[in-house]
Coordinates of C-alpha atoms in Angstrom, one line a residue:
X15 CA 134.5 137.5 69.5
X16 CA 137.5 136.0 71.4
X17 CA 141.2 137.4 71.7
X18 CA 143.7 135.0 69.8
X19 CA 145.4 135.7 73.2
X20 CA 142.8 134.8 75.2
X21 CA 142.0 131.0 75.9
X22 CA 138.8 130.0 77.9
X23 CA 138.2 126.6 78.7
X24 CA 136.4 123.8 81.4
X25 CA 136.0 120.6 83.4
X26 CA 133.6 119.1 84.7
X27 CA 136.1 117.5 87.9
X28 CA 134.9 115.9 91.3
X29 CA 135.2 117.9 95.1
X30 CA 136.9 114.7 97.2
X31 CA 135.1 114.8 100.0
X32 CA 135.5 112.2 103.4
X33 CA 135.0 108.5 102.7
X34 CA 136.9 109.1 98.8
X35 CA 133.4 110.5 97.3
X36 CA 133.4 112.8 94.8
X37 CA 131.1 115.7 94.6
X38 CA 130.5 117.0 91.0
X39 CA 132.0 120.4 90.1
X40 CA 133.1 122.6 86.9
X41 CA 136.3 124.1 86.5
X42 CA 135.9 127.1 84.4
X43 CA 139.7 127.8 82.9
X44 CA 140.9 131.1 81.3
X45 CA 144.2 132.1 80.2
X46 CA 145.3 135.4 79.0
X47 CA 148.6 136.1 76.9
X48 CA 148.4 139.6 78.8
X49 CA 149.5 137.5 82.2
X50 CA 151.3 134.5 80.4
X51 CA 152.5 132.8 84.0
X52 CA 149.3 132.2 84.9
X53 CA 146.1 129.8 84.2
X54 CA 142.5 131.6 86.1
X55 CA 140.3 128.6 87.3
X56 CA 137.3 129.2 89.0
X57 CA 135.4 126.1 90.7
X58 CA 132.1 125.8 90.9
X59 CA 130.4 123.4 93.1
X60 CA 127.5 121.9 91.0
X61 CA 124.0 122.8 92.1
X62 CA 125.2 125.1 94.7
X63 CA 126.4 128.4 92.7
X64 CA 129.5 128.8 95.3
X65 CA 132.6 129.9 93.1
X66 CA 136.1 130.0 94.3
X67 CA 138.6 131.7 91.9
X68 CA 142.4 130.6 92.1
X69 CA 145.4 132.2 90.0
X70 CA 147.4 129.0 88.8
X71 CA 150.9 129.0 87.7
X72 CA 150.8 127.2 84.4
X73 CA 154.3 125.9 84.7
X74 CA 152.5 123.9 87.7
X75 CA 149.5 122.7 85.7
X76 CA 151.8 121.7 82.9
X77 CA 154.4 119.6 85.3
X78 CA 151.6 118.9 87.5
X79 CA 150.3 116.0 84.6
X80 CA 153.2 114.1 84.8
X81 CA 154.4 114.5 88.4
X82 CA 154.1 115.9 92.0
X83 CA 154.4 119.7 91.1
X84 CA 154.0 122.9 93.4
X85 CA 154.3 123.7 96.9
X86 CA 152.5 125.3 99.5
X87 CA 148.9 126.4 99.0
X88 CA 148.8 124.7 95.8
X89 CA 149.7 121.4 94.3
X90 CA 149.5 118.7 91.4
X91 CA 150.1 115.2 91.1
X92 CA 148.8 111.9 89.4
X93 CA 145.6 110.4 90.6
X94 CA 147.3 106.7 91.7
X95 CA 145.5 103.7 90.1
X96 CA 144.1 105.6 87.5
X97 CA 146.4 105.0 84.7
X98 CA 147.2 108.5 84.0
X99 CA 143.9 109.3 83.0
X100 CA 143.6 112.1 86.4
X101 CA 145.6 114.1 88.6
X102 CA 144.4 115.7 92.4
X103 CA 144.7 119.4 92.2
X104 CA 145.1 120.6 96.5
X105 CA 144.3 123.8 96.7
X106 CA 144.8 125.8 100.4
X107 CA 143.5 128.7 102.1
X108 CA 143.8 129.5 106.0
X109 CA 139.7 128.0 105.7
X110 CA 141.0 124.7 104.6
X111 CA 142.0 122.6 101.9
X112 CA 140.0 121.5 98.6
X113 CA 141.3 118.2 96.7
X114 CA 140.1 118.1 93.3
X115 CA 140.2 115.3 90.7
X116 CA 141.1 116.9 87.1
X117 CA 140.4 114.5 84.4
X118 CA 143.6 114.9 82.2
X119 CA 142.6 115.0 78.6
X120 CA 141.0 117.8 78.6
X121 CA 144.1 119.7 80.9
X122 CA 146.1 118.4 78.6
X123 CA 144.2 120.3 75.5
X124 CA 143.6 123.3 77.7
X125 CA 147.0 124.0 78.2
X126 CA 148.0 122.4 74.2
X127 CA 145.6 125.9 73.6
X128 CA 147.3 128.0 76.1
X129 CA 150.8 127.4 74.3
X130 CA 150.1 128.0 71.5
X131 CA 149.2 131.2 72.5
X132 CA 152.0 131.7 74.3
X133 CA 154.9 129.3 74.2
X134 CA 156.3 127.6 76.7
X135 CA 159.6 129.3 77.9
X136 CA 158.7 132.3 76.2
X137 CA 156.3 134.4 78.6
X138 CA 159.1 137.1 79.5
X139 CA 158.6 138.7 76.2
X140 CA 154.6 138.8 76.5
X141 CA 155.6 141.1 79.7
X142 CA 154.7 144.6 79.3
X143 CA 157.5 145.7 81.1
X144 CA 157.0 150.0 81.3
X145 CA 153.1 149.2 82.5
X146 CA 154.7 146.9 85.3
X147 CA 157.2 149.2 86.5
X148 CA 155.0 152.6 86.3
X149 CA 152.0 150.5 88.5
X150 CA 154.9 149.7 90.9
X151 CA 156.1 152.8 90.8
X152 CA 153.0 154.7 91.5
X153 CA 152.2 152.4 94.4

């Protein structure tokens, strides 16, 4: 059985590739009120088994629907043209960059799930603070 503070989730999203072609992927999602900045998503490239896990601030996914969001190695904005119906997820590692095309509604419910969980503005007090300190501590 699932954790009430655990939220699992997917998308089936599209790998842009040269010449604008989309290569079909899933998006496997999980959140976890244990780590309540960040969204897990693992993308898998359809038919090919390769897996690339990311850690995802969900702050980033959330402004990331309605607007650029993020910096650096990862960033979200609105898919132009499409009426708000996707956004381009860039991803960045020294091998390269990956643009993906998220379809929003199910994002949008992902992340609906995810707050509830834990709401927005309120992940300080999911912290386990002593566990933090004592790992740091012992490193």
């Amino acid at each position: 059985m699932e954790s009430p503070r655990l939220v699992n989730g997917g998308v089936l999203v599209g790998l842009v590739v040269p010449d604008s072609l989309l290569l079909p992927a899933y998006m496997a999602l999980r959140y976890e009120g244990t780590e309540p900045y960040v969204v897990r998503a693992t993308v898998v490239l359809l038919g090919s088994g390769k897996a690339v896990e990311w850690v995802l601030g969900r702050d980033l996914l959330i402004d990331g629907l309605n607007g650029p969001s993020g910096e650096g190695n990862v960033r979200m904005w609105p898919v132009p043209g499409h009426d708000a119906d996707a956004v381009y997820l860039s991803l960045s590692c020294p091998a390269g960059t990956t643009l993906v095309e998220v379809p929003i509604r199910p994002m949008l419910d992902f992340l609906a799930d995810t707050e509830a969980v834990v709401p927005r503005g309120t992940e300080f007090w999911c912290l386990d603070l002593d566990t933090e300190l004592t790992h740091l501590l012992a490193e």
